PDB file of C-alpha atoms in Angstrom:
ATOM      1  CA  VAL A   1     -12.665 -15.304  -4.137  1.00  0.00           C
ATOM      2  CA  THR A   2     -12.304 -15.478  -0.393  1.00  0.00           C
ATOM      3  CA  GLY A   3      -9.730 -16.826   2.033  1.00  0.00           C
ATOM      4  CA  VAL A   4      -5.992 -16.968   1.509  1.00  0.00           C
ATOM      5  CA  GLN A   5      -4.826 -16.536  -2.069  1.00  0.00           C
ATOM      6  CA  THR A   6      -1.279 -17.349  -3.168  1.00  0.00           C
ATOM      7  CA  CYS A   7       0.284 -16.222  -6.440  1.00  0.00           C
ATOM      8  CA  ALA A   8       3.647 -15.740  -8.096  1.00  0.00           C
ATOM      9  CA  LEU A   9       4.882 -12.719 -10.039  1.00  0.00           C
ATOM     10  CA  PRO A  10       3.621 -11.188 -12.255  1.00  0.00           C
ATOM     11  CA  ILE A  11       0.058 -10.508 -11.102  1.00  0.00           C
ATOM     12  CA  TYR A  12      -2.417  -9.661 -13.860  1.00  0.00           C
ATOM     13  CA  TYR A  13      -5.683 -10.418 -12.086  1.00  0.00           C
ATOM     14  CA  SER A  14      -8.020  -8.915  -9.541  1.00  0.00           C
ATOM     15  CA  VAL A  15      -9.347 -10.380  -6.312  1.00  0.00           C
ATOM     16  CA  TYR A  16     -12.343  -9.401  -4.211  1.00  0.00           C
ATOM     17  CA  PHE A  17     -11.816  -9.279  -0.440  1.00  0.00           C
ATOM     18  CA  ASP A  18     -14.944  -9.008   1.678  1.00  0.00           C
ATOM     19  CA  GLY A  19     -13.111  -7.713   4.768  1.00  0.00           C
ATOM     20  CA  SER A  20     -13.519 -10.884   6.781  1.00  0.00           C
ATOM     21  CA  GLY A  21     -10.012 -12.321   7.254  1.00  0.00           C
ATOM     22  CA  ASP A  22      -9.106 -12.332   3.554  1.00  0.00           C
ATOM     23  CA  TYR A  23      -5.633 -11.617   2.260  1.00  0.00           C
ATOM     24  CA  LEU A  24      -3.308 -12.323  -0.628  1.00  0.00           C
ATOM     25  CA  ASN A  25      -0.133 -14.204   0.279  1.00  0.00           C
ATOM     26  CA  VAL A  26       2.689 -13.492  -2.184  1.00  0.00           C
ATOM     27  CA  ALA A  27       5.781 -15.693  -2.203  1.00  0.00           C
ATOM     28  CA  THR A  28       9.040 -14.192  -0.962  1.00  0.00           C
ATOM     29  CA  ASN A  29      10.905 -12.571  -3.842  1.00  0.00           C
ATOM     30  CA  ALA A  30      13.971 -10.312  -3.727  1.00  0.00           C
ATOM     31  CA  ALA A  31      12.302  -8.099  -6.371  1.00  0.00           C
ATOM     32  CA  PHE A  32      10.072  -6.679  -3.611  1.00  0.00           C
ATOM     33  CA  ASN A  33      13.030  -5.379  -1.598  1.00  0.00           C
ATOM     34  CA  PHE A  34      13.550  -2.163  -3.542  1.00  0.00           C
ATOM     35  CA  GLY A  35      16.280  -0.776  -1.306  1.00  0.00           C
ATOM     36  CA  THR A  36      17.029   2.771  -2.426  1.00  0.00           C
ATOM     37  CA  GLY A  37      16.356   2.006  -6.110  1.00  0.00           C
ATOM     38  CA  ASP A  38      13.581   3.379  -8.279  1.00  0.00           C
ATOM     39  CA  ALA A  39      10.264   1.528  -7.920  1.00  0.00           C
ATOM     40  CA  THR A  40       6.517   1.897  -8.371  1.00  0.00           C
ATOM     41  CA  VAL A  41       3.717   0.192  -6.463  1.00  0.00           C
ATOM     42  CA  GLU A  42       0.259   0.737  -7.905  1.00  0.00           C
ATOM     43  CA  PHE A  43      -3.204  -0.689  -7.446  1.00  0.00           C
ATOM     44  CA  TRP A  44      -6.928   0.013  -7.601  1.00  0.00           C
ATOM     45  CA  PHE A  45      -8.643   0.299  -4.242  1.00  0.00           C
ATOM     46  CA  ASN A  46     -12.240   0.488  -2.999  1.00  0.00           C
ATOM     47  CA  ALA A  47     -13.173   0.290   0.693  1.00  0.00           C
ATOM     48  CA  ALA A  48     -16.835  -0.495   1.310  1.00  0.00           C
ATOM     49  CA  GLY A  49     -16.668   1.206   4.704  1.00  0.00           C
ATOM     50  CA  ALA A  50     -14.654   1.646   7.859  1.00  0.00           C
ATOM     51  CA  GLN A  51     -12.398  -1.322   8.579  1.00  0.00           C
ATOM     52  CA  PRO A  52     -11.868  -2.816  12.029  1.00  0.00           C
ATOM     53  CA  GLY A  53      -8.654  -2.105  13.897  1.00  0.00           C
ATOM     54  CA  ASN A  54      -6.328   0.851  14.032  1.00  0.00           C
ATOM     55  CA  TYR A  55      -4.055  -0.109  11.122  1.00  0.00           C
ATOM     56  CA  PRO A  56      -6.061  -1.485   8.168  1.00  0.00           C
ATOM     57  CA  GLY A  57      -3.483  -2.499   5.557  1.00  0.00           C
ATOM     58  CA  ILE A  58      -3.755  -2.664   1.778  1.00  0.00           C
ATOM     59  CA  VAL A  59      -0.231  -3.897   0.955  1.00  0.00           C
ATOM     60  CA  SER A  60       1.875  -4.967   3.896  1.00  0.00           C
ATOM     61  CA  SER A  61       5.059  -6.728   4.910  1.00  0.00           C
ATOM     62  CA  SER A  62       4.618  -9.962   6.801  1.00  0.00           C
ATOM     63  CA  ASP A  63       6.994  -8.631   9.452  1.00  0.00           C
ATOM     64  CA  TYR A  64       6.576  -4.939  10.304  1.00  0.00           C
ATOM     65  CA  ASN A  65       9.551  -5.136  12.664  1.00  0.00           C
ATOM     66  CA  THR A  66      12.170  -5.583   9.941  1.00  0.00           C
ATOM     67  CA  SER A  67      13.965  -2.337   9.091  1.00  0.00           C
ATOM     68  CA  GLY A  68      12.806  -1.056   5.703  1.00  0.00           C
ATOM     69  CA  SER A  69       9.563  -3.083   5.746  1.00  0.00           C
ATOM     70  CA  ALA A  70       6.695  -1.101   4.285  1.00  0.00           C
ATOM     71  CA  SER A  71       2.950  -1.065   4.705  1.00  0.00           C
ATOM     72  CA  ILE A  72       0.408   0.891   2.661  1.00  0.00           C
ATOM     73  CA  ARG A  73      -2.695   1.572   4.718  1.00  0.00           C
ATOM     74  CA  TYR A  74      -6.085   3.254   4.456  1.00  0.00           C
ATOM     75  CA  SER A  75      -8.033   5.276   7.011  1.00  0.00           C
ATOM     76  CA  ASN A  76      -5.614   4.621   9.854  1.00  0.00           C
ATOM     77  CA  THR A  77      -6.119   6.289  13.208  1.00  0.00           C
ATOM     78  CA  GLY A  78      -5.437   9.982  12.580  1.00  0.00           C
ATOM     79  CA  TYR A  79      -5.636   9.625   8.768  1.00  0.00           C
ATOM     80  CA  SER A  80      -9.369   9.238   8.158  1.00  0.00           C
ATOM     81  CA  LYS A  81     -10.085   8.137   4.581  1.00  0.00           C
ATOM     82  CA  LYS A  82      -6.492   8.778   3.490  1.00  0.00           C
ATOM     83  CA  ILE A  83      -3.904   6.515   1.874  1.00  0.00           C
ATOM     84  CA  PHE A  84      -0.551   6.467   3.610  1.00  0.00           C
ATOM     85  CA  MET A  85       2.664   4.480   3.865  1.00  0.00           C
ATOM     86  CA  TYR A  86       4.410   3.323   7.012  1.00  0.00           C
ATOM     87  CA  LEU A  87       8.094   2.436   6.725  1.00  0.00           C
ATOM     88  CA  ASN A  88       9.932   0.748   9.600  1.00  0.00           C
ATOM     89  CA  GLY A  89      12.900   2.978  10.280  1.00  0.00           C
ATOM     90  CA  GLY A  90      11.679   5.592   7.800  1.00  0.00           C
ATOM     91  CA  GLY A  91       8.567   7.102   9.304  1.00  0.00           C
ATOM     92  CA  ASP A  92       4.962   6.650  10.273  1.00  0.00           C
ATOM     93  CA  PRO A  93       3.753   7.837   7.921  1.00  0.00           C
ATOM     94  CA  VAL A  94       6.595   8.328   5.489  1.00  0.00           C
ATOM     95  CA  ILE A  95       3.985   9.757   3.074  1.00  0.00           C
ATOM     96  CA  ALA A  96       0.236  10.392   3.322  1.00  0.00           C
ATOM     97  CA  SER A  97      -2.315  11.540   0.778  1.00  0.00           C
ATOM     98  CA  ALA A  98      -3.493  15.113   1.075  1.00  0.00           C
ATOM     99  CA  SER A  99      -6.847  14.079  -0.426  1.00  0.00           C
ATOM    100  CA  THR A 100      -9.373  11.688   1.046  1.00  0.00           C
ATOM    101  CA  VAL A 101     -10.817   8.622  -0.677  1.00  0.00           C
ATOM    102  CA  GLU A 102     -14.484   8.130   0.165  1.00  0.00           C
ATOM    103  CA  TYR A 103     -15.946   4.730   1.021  1.00  0.00           C
ATOM    104  CA  GLY A 104     -17.405   2.865  -1.942  1.00  0.00           C
ATOM    105  CA  VAL A 105     -15.389   4.833  -4.507  1.00  0.00           C
ATOM    106  CA  TRP A 106     -12.703   3.263  -6.695  1.00  0.00           C
ATOM    107  CA  ALA A 107      -9.333   5.002  -6.564  1.00  0.00           C
ATOM    108  CA  HIS A 108      -6.148   4.337  -8.491  1.00  0.00           C
ATOM    109  CA  VAL A 109      -3.104   4.642  -6.228  1.00  0.00           C
ATOM    110  CA  ALA A 110       0.525   4.777  -7.359  1.00  0.00           C
ATOM    111  CA  ILE A 111       3.469   5.293  -5.028  1.00  0.00           C
ATOM    112  CA  VAL A 112       6.595   6.101  -7.003  1.00  0.00           C
ATOM    113  CA  ARG A 113      10.165   6.301  -5.782  1.00  0.00           C
ATOM    114  CA  GLN A 114      12.715   7.951  -8.033  1.00  0.00           C
ATOM    115  CA  GLY A 115      16.038   8.595  -6.370  1.00  0.00           C
ATOM    116  CA  THR A 116      15.257  10.308  -3.067  1.00  0.00           C
ATOM    117  CA  SER A 117      11.806  11.461  -4.197  1.00  0.00           C
ATOM    118  CA  LEU A 118       8.724   9.525  -3.037  1.00  0.00           C
ATOM    119  CA  LYS A 119       5.433  10.542  -4.665  1.00  0.00           C
ATOM    120  CA  LEU A 120       1.869   9.418  -4.078  1.00  0.00           C
ATOM    121  CA  TYR A 121      -0.543   9.712  -6.997  1.00  0.00           C
ATOM    122  CA  LEU A 122      -4.329   9.426  -6.672  1.00  0.00           C
ATOM    123  CA  ASN A 123      -6.320   8.846  -9.860  1.00  0.00           C
ATOM    124  CA  GLY A 124      -3.415   9.985 -12.014  1.00  0.00           C
ATOM    125  CA  PHE A 125      -2.698  13.218 -10.159  1.00  0.00           C
ATOM    126  CA  LEU A 126       0.228  13.958  -7.853  1.00  0.00           C
ATOM    127  CA  ASP A 127      -1.255  14.159  -4.349  1.00  0.00           C
ATOM    128  CA  ALA A 128       1.799  14.149  -2.049  1.00  0.00           C
ATOM    129  CA  SER A 129       5.585  14.212  -2.349  1.00  0.00           C
ATOM    130  CA  VAL A 130       8.412  13.788   0.168  1.00  0.00           C
ATOM    131  CA  THR A 131      12.159  13.245   0.221  1.00  0.00           C
ATOM    132  CA  ILE A 132      13.288   9.807   1.390  1.00  0.00           C
ATOM    133  CA  SER A 133      16.703   8.310   2.028  1.00  0.00           C
ATOM    134  CA  ALA A 134      15.677   5.053   3.794  1.00  0.00           C
ATOM    135  CA  SER A 135      15.583   1.645   2.095  1.00  0.00           C
ATOM    136  CA  LEU A 136      12.150   0.502   1.003  1.00  0.00           C
ATOM    137  CA  GLY A 137      10.750  -2.969   0.601  1.00  0.00           C
ATOM    138  CA  TRP A 138       8.298  -5.656   1.546  1.00  0.00           C
ATOM    139  CA  ASN A 139       9.350  -8.603   3.665  1.00  0.00           C
ATOM    140  CA  LEU A 140       6.872 -10.971   2.025  1.00  0.00           C
ATOM    141  CA  GLY A 141       6.413 -14.594   2.909  1.00  0.00           C
TER     142      GLY A 141
END
C-alpha cells in the first residue's frame, strides 16, 4: 500500500511504506492525548536504509509546535540507528535507545509511561528509562 492511508481506532493491520512520501493519517482522537496518565505506544519497525532529512519520524504529531506533542524518530542527526522520542516542552530527546537498530532488521519497540517513569523497550527488553513529568500526546489530524 502506498500513498496516504487513513484509518480509525483500533488498528489491527500492517502497512508497507516505501519511503517515498508515504504516511498513515489517523483521525484526531482525544485518546491519543495521554497527558500525564499511563500509556503504551508499541510497533514493529524495519528501516531499509538511511532516510532523507534530519528528523525521520515513525510516529509523529501533525503539529510539533503544540506543547506536549510527541514524535518517535529513528536515526536522527546525532542518534545514528537509534530510536528516540522528542516531546515539545519535555525534551529532545526525552528518551533515546541505548542500543542501535540496524537497517533491514525488524525491531519491536514499546514506549511505556507509568506515573513519572518513561521506559523504552527494544525486542522485549528494557533499553532505556527516564523520569518524566511533562504531558504526553499526539496532536493528530
